[in-house]
mmCIF file of C-alpha atoms and ligand atoms in Angstrom:
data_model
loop_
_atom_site.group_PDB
_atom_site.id
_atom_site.type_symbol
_atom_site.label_atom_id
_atom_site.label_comp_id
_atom_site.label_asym_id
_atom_site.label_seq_id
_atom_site.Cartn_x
_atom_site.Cartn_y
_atom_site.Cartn_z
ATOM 1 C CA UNK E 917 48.840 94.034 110.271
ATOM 2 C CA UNK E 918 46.349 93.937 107.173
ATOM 3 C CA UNK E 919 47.361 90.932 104.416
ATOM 4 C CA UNK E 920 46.610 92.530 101.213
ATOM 5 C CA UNK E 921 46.936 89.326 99.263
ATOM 6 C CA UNK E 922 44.728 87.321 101.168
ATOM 7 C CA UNK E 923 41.922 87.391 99.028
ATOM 8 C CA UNK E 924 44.097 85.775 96.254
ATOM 9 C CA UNK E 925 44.726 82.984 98.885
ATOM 10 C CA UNK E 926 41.544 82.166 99.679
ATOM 11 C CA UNK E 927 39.880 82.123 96.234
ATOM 12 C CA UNK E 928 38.262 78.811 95.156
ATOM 13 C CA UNK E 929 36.666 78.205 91.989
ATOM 14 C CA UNK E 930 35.238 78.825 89.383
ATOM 15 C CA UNK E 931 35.986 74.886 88.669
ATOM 16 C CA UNK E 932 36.781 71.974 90.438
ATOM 17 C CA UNK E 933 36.984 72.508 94.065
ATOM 18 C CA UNK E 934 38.453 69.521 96.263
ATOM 19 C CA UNK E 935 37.222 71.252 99.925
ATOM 20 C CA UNK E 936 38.624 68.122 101.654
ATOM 21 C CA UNK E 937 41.631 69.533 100.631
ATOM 22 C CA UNK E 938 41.596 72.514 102.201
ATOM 23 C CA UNK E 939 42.796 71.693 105.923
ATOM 24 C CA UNK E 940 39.913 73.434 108.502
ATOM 25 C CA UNK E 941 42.596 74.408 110.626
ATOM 26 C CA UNK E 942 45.424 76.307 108.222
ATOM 27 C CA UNK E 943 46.106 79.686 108.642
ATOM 28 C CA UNK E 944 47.213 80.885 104.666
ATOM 29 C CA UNK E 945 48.471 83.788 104.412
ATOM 30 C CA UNK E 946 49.216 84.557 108.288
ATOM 31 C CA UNK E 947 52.557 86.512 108.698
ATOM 32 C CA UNK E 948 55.675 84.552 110.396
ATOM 33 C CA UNK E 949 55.593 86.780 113.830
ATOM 34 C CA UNK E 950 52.321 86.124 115.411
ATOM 35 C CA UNK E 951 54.290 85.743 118.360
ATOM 36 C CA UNK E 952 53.323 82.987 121.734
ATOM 37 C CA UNK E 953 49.978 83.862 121.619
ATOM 38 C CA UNK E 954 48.350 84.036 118.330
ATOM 39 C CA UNK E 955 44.634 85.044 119.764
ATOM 40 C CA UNK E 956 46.375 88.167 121.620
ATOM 41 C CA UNK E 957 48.227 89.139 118.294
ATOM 42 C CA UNK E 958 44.832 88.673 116.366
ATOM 43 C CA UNK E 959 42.768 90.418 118.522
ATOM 44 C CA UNK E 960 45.717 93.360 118.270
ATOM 45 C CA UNK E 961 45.794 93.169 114.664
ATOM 46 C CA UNK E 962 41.956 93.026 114.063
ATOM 47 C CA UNK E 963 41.560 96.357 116.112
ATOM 48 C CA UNK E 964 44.104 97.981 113.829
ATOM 49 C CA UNK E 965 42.435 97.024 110.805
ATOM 50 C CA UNK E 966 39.098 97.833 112.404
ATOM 51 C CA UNK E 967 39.977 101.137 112.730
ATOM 52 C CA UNK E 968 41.052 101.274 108.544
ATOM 53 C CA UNK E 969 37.686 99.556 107.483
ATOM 54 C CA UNK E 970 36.156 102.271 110.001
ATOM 55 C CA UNK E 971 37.530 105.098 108.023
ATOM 56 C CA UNK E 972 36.719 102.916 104.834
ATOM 57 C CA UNK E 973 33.077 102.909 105.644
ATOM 58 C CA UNK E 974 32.540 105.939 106.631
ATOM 59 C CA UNK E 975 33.721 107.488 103.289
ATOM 60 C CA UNK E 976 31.308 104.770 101.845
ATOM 61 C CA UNK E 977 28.165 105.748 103.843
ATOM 62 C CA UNK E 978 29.716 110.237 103.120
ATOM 63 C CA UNK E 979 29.520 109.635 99.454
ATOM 64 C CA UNK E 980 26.387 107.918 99.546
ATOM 65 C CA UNK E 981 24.638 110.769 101.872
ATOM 66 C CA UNK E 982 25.971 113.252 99.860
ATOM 67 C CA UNK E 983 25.154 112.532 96.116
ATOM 68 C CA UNK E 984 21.360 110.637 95.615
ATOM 69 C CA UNK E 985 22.810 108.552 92.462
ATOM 70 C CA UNK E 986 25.533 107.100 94.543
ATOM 71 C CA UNK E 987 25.564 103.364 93.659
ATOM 72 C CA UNK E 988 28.046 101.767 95.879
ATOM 73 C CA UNK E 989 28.083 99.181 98.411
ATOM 74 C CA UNK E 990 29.629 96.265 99.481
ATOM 75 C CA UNK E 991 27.713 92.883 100.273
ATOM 76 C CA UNK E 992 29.109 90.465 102.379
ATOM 77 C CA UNK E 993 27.803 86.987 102.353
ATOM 78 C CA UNK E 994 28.502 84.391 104.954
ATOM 79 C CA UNK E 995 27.512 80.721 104.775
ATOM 80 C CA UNK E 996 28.851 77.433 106.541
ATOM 81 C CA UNK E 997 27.603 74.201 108.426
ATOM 82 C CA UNK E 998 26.255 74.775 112.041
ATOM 83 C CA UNK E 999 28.886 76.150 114.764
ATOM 84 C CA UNK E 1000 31.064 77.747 111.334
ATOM 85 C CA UNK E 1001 31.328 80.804 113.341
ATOM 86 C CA UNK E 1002 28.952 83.360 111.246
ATOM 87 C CA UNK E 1003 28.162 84.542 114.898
ATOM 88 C CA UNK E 1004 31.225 85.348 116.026
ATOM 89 C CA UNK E 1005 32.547 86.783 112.988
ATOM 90 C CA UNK E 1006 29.942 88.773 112.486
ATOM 91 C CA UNK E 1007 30.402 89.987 116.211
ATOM 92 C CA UNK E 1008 34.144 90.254 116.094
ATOM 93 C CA UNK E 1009 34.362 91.896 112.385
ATOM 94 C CA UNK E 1010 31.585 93.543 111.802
ATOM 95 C CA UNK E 1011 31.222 94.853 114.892
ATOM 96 C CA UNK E 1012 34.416 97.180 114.651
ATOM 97 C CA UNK E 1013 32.334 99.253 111.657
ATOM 98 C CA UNK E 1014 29.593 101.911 112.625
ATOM 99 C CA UNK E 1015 26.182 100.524 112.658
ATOM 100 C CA UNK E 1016 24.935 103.261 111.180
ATOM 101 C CA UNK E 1017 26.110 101.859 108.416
ATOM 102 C CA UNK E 1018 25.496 98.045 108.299
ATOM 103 C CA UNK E 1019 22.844 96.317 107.469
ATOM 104 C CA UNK E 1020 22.861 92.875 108.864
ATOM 105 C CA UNK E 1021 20.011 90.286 107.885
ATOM 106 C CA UNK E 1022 20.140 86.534 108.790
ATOM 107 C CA UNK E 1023 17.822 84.015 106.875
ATOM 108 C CA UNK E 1024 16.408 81.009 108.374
ATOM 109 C CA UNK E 1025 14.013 78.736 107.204
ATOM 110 C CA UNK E 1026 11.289 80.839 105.315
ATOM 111 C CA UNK E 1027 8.111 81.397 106.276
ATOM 112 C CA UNK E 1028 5.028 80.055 104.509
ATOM 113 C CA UNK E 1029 4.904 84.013 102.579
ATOM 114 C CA UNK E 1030 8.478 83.851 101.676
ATOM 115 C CA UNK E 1031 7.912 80.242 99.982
ATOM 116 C CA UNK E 1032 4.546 81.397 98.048
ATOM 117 C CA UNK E 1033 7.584 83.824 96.330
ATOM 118 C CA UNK E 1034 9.987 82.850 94.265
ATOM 119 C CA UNK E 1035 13.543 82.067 96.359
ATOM 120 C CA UNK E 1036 15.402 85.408 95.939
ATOM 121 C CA UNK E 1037 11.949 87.730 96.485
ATOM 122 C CA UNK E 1038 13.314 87.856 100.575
ATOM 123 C CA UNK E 1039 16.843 88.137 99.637
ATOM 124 C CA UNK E 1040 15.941 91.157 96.566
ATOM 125 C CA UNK E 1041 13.938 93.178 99.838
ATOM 126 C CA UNK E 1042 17.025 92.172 102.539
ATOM 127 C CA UNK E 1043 19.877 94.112 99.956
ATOM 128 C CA UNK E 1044 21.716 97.345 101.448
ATOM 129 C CA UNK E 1045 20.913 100.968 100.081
ATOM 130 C CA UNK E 1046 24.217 102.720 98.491
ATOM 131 C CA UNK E 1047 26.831 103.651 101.133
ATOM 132 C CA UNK E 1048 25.843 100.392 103.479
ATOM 133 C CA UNK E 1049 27.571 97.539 103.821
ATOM 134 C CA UNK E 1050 25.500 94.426 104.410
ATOM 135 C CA UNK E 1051 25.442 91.301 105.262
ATOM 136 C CA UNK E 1052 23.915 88.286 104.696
ATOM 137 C CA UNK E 1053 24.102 85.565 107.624
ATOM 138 C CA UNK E 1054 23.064 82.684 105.206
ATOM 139 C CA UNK E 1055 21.824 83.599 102.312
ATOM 140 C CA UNK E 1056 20.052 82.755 98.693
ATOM 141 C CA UNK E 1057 22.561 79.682 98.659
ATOM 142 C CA UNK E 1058 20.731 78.198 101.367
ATOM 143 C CA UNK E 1059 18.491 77.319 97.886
ATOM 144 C CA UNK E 1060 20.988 74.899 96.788
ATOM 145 C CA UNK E 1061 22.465 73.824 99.918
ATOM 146 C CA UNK E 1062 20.255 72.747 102.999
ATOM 147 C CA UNK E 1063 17.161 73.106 99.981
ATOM 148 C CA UNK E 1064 19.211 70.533 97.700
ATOM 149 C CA UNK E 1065 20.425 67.734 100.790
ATOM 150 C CA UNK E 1066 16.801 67.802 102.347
ATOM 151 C CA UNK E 1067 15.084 67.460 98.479
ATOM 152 C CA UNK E 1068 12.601 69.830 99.684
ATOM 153 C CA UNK E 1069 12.797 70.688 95.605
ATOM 154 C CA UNK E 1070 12.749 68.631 92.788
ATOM 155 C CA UNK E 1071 16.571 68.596 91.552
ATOM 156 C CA UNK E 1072 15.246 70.364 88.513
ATOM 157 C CA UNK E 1073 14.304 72.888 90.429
ATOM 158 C CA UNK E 1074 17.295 73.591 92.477
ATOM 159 C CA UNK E 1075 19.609 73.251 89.908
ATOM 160 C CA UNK E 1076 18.246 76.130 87.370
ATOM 161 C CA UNK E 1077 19.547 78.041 90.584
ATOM 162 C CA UNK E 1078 22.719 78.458 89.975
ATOM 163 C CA UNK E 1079 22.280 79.825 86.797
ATOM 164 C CA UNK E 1080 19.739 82.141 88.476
ATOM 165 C CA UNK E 1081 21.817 83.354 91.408
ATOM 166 C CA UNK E 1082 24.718 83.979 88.665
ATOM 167 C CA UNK E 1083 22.546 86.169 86.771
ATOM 168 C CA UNK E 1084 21.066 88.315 90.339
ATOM 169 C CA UNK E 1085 24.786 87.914 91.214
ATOM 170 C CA UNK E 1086 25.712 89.640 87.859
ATOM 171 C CA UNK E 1087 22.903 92.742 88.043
ATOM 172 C CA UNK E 1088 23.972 93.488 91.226
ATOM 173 C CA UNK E 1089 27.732 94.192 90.608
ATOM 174 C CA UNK E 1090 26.260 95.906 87.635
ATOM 175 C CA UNK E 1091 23.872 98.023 90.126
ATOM 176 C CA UNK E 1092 27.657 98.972 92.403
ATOM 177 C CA UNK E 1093 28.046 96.231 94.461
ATOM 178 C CA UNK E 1094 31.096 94.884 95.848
ATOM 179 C CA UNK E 1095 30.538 91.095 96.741
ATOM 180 C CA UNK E 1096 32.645 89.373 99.571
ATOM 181 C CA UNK E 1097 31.160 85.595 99.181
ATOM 182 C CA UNK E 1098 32.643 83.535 102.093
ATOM 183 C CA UNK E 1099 32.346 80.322 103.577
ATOM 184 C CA UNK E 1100 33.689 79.307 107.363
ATOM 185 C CA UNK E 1101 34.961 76.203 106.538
ATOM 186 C CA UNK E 1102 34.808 74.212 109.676
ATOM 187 C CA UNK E 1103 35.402 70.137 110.044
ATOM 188 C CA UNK E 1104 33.021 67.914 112.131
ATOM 189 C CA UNK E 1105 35.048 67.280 114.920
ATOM 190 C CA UNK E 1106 35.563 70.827 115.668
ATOM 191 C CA UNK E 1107 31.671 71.390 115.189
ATOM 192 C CA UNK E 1108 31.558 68.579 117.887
ATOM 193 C CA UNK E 1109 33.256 70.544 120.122
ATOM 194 C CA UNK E 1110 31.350 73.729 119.799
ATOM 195 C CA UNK E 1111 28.298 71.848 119.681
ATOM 196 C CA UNK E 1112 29.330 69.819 122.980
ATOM 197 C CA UNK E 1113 30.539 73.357 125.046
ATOM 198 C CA UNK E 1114 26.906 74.597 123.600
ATOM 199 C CA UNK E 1115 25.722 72.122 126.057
ATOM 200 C CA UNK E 1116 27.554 72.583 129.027
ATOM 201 C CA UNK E 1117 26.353 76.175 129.327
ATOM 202 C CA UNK E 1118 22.951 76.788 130.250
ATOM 203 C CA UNK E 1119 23.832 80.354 128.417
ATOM 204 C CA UNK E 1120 24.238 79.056 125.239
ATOM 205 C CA UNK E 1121 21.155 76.428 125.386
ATOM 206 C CA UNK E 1122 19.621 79.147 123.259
ATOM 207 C CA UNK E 1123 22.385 78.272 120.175
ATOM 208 C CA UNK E 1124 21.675 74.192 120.415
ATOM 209 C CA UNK E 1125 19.396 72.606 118.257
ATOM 210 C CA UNK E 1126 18.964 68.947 118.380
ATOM 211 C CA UNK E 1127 18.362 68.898 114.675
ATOM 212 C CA UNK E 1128 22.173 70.212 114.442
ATOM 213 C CA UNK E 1129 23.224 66.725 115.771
ATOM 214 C CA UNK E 1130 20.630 64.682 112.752
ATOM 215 C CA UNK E 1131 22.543 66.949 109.930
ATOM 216 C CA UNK E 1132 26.055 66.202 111.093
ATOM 217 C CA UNK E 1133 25.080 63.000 109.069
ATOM 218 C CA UNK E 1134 23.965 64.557 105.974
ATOM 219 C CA UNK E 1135 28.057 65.928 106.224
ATOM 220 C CA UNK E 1136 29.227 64.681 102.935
ATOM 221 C CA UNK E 1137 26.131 65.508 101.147
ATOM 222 C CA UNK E 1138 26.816 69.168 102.378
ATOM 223 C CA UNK E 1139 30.250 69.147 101.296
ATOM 224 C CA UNK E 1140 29.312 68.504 98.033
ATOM 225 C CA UNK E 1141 26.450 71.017 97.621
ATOM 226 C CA UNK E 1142 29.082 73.108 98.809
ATOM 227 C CA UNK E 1143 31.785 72.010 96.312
ATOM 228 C CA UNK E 1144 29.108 72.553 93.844
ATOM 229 C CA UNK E 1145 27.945 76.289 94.484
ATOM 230 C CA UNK E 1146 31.896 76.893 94.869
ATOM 231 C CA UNK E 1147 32.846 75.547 91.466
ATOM 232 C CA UNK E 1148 29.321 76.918 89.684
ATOM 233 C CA UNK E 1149 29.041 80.079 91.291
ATOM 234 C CA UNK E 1150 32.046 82.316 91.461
ATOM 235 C CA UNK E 1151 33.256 84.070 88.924
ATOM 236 C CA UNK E 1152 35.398 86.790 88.630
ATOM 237 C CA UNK E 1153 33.135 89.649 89.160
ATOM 238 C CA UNK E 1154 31.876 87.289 92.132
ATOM 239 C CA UNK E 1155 34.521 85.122 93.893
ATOM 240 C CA UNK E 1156 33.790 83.238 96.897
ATOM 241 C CA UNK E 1157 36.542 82.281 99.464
ATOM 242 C CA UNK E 1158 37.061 80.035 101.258
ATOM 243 C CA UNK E 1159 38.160 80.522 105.101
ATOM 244 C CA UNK E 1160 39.807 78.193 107.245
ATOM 245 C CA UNK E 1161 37.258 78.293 110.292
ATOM 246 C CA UNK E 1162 38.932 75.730 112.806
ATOM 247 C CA UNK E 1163 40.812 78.450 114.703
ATOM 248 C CA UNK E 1164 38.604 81.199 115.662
ATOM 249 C CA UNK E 1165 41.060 84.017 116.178
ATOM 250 C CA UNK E 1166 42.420 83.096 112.157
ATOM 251 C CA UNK E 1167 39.020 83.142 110.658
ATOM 252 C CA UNK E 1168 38.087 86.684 112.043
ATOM 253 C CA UNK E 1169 41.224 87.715 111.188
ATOM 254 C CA UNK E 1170 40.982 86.615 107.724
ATOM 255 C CA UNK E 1171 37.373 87.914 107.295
ATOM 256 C CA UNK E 1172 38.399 91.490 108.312
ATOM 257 C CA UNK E 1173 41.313 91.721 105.745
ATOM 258 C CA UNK E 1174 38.776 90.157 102.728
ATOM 259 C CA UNK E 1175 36.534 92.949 103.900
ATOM 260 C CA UNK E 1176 39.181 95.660 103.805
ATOM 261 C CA UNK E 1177 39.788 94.726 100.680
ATOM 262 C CA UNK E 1178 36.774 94.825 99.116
ATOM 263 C CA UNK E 1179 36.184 98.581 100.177
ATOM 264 C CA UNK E 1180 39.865 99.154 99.081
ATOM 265 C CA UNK E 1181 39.142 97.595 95.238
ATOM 266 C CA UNK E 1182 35.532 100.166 96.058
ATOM 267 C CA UNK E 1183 38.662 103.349 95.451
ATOM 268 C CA UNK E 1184 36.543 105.376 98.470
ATOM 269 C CA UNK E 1185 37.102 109.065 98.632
ATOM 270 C CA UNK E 1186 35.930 111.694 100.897
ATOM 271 C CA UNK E 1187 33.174 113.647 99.386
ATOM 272 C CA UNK E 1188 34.793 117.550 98.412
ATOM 273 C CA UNK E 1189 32.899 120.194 100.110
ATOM 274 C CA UNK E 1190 30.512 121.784 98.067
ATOM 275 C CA UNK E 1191 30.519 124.933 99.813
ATOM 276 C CA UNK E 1192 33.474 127.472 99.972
ATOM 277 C CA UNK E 1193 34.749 126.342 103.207
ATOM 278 C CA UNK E 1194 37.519 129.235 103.914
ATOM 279 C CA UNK E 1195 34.289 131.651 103.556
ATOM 280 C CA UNK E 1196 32.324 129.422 105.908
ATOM 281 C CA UNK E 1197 34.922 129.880 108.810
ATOM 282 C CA UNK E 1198 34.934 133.755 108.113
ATOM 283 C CA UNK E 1199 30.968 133.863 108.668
ATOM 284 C CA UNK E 1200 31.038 131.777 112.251
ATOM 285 C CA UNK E 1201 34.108 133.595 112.943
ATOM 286 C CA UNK E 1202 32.923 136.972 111.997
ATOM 287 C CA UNK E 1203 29.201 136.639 113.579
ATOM 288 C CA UNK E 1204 27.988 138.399 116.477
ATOM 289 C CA UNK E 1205 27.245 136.740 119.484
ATOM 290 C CA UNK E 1206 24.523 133.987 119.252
ATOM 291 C CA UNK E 1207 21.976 134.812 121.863
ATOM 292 C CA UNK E 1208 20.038 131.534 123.260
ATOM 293 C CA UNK E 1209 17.280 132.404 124.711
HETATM 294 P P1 AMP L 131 20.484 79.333 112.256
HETATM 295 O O1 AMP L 131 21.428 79.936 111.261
HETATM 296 O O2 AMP L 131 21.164 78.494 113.284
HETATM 297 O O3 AMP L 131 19.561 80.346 112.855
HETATM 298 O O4 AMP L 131 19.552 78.285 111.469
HETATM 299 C C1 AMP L 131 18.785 78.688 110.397
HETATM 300 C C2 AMP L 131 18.240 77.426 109.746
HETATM 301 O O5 AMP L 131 17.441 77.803 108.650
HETATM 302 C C3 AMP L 131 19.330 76.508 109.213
HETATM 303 O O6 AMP L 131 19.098 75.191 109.611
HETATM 304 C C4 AMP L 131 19.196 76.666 107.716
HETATM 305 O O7 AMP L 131 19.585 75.534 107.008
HETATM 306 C C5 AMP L 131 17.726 76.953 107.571
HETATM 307 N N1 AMP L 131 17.449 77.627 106.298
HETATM 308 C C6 AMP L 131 17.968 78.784 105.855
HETATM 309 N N2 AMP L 131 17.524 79.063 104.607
HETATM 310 C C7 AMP L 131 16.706 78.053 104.269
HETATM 311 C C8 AMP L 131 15.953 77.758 103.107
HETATM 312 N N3 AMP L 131 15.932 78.570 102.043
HETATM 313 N N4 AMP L 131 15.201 76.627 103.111
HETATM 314 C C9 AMP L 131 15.207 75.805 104.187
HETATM 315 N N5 AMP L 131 15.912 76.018 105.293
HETATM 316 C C10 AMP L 131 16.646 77.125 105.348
HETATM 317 MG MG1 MG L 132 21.833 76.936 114.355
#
């Protein structure tokens, strides 16, 4: 129940990008027979294509153990306004790969080190090693997003980054990365509603931050930072995409088929045995009794 054309669906940019047009709670690309109960078939579908980006990653993280000047990798990056379900997806999508394997990092305001650096020295030390796939719960675009609507940088400042990320961007799909640039796309009365069942739970107190309710005013401002990194930042080599993030059980499903594709356009292959394995079997076949004590 993969989509293999989702990731043309989803595209945005590079160029004008109207996000008010895309509608929060779509579903592009879903196929006609999700049935009564579209969470049920999603969770269904997303275990099938777990077990695809499973095999995926494993022959990722084989080739990468088994030749030193392996260079490939995927990075996934995840950014959207508070409640956009980076959480969840990251539970729901990346947890159907080994962890072995994944390299998760989430960035939050930086610490008084990470601003005497320039903005990508904590994202250049967060990257996967070859064979990993990582990913990047917020990420360097935080530097011209919340950075931008707070003015915590003079606008010259923030806006050489673009051209800045572009060129990192650029090196690292030189370098063997595979980039999977996504934003939840979420509208503010369904972050209302998460933010509201946030309260009523005494087990998700821990999620809630009162500032979350001061930047729901700052919402156009976002939307625009965000229309800007869409329309300045994605080329071809680099696409972001944009998900519909209303409906929960969509946006995880969407996420794991971008994914899948990216380690499908990656051409993964099990590493060949480079031992004689017919002549391998005759030795443990042919050997005299191992004695264990
Ligand atoms: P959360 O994702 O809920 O843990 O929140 C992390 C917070 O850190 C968010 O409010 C982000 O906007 C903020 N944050 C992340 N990166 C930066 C940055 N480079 N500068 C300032 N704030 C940031
Ligand atoms: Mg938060």
């Amino acid at each position: 129940m993969a989509s293999p054309g989702l990731s043309k669906l989803l595209r945005v940019g590079p160029g004008p990008v109207d996000l008010a047009a895309i509608d929060p709670r779509s579903t592009p690309g879903l196929p006609k027979k999700v049935g009564r109960d579209p969470k049920e078939w999603s969770r269904a579908a997303i275990a099938e294509i777990g077990v695809e980006l499973f095999r995926q990653q494993e022959m990722l993280f084989a080739s990468a153990k088994e030749h030193p000047e392996y260079r490939k990798r995927v990075l996934m990056v995840l950014q959207a306004m508070d409640c956009g379900g980076k959480d969840g997806t990251i539970k729901n999508v990346i947890g159907q790969l080994n962890p072995q394997g994944v390299h998760i990092v989430g960035f939050g305001k930086p610490t008084a080190e990470e601003l005497s650096h320039p903005f990508l020295w904590r994202i250049k030390r967060a990257l996967p090693a070859a064979g990993v796939v990582g990913v990047f719960n917020r990420s360097h675009y935080e530097d011209v997003l919340v950075v931008r609507v707070h003015e915590l940088v003079p606008a010259r400042t923030w806006g050489d980054r673009f051209g800045q990320i572009n060129r990192f961007e650029r090196q690292l799909v030189d370098e063997g990365y595979e980039l999977v640039k996504v934003m939840l796309h979420i509208s503010p009365d369904e972050q209302r509603k998460r933010l509201l069942e946030r309260l009523e739970d005494p087990t998700k107190f821990w999620k809630y931050n009162p500032s979350d309710v001061d930047e729901r005013s700052r919402w156009p401002d976002y939307q625009a930072a965000y229309a800007d990194v869409l329309e300045r930042c994605g080329p071809d080599h680099a696409p972001w995409y944009v998900v519909p993030a209303d409906r929960k059980w969509y946006r995880n499903w969407a996420v794991a088929n971008l994914l899948l594709e990216a380690l499908g356009r990656l051409k993964l292959t099990y590493p060949p045995a480079d031992f004689d394995s017919a002549e391998e079997r005759r030795r443990l076949e042919g050997e005299r009794q191992v004695n264990s004590s």
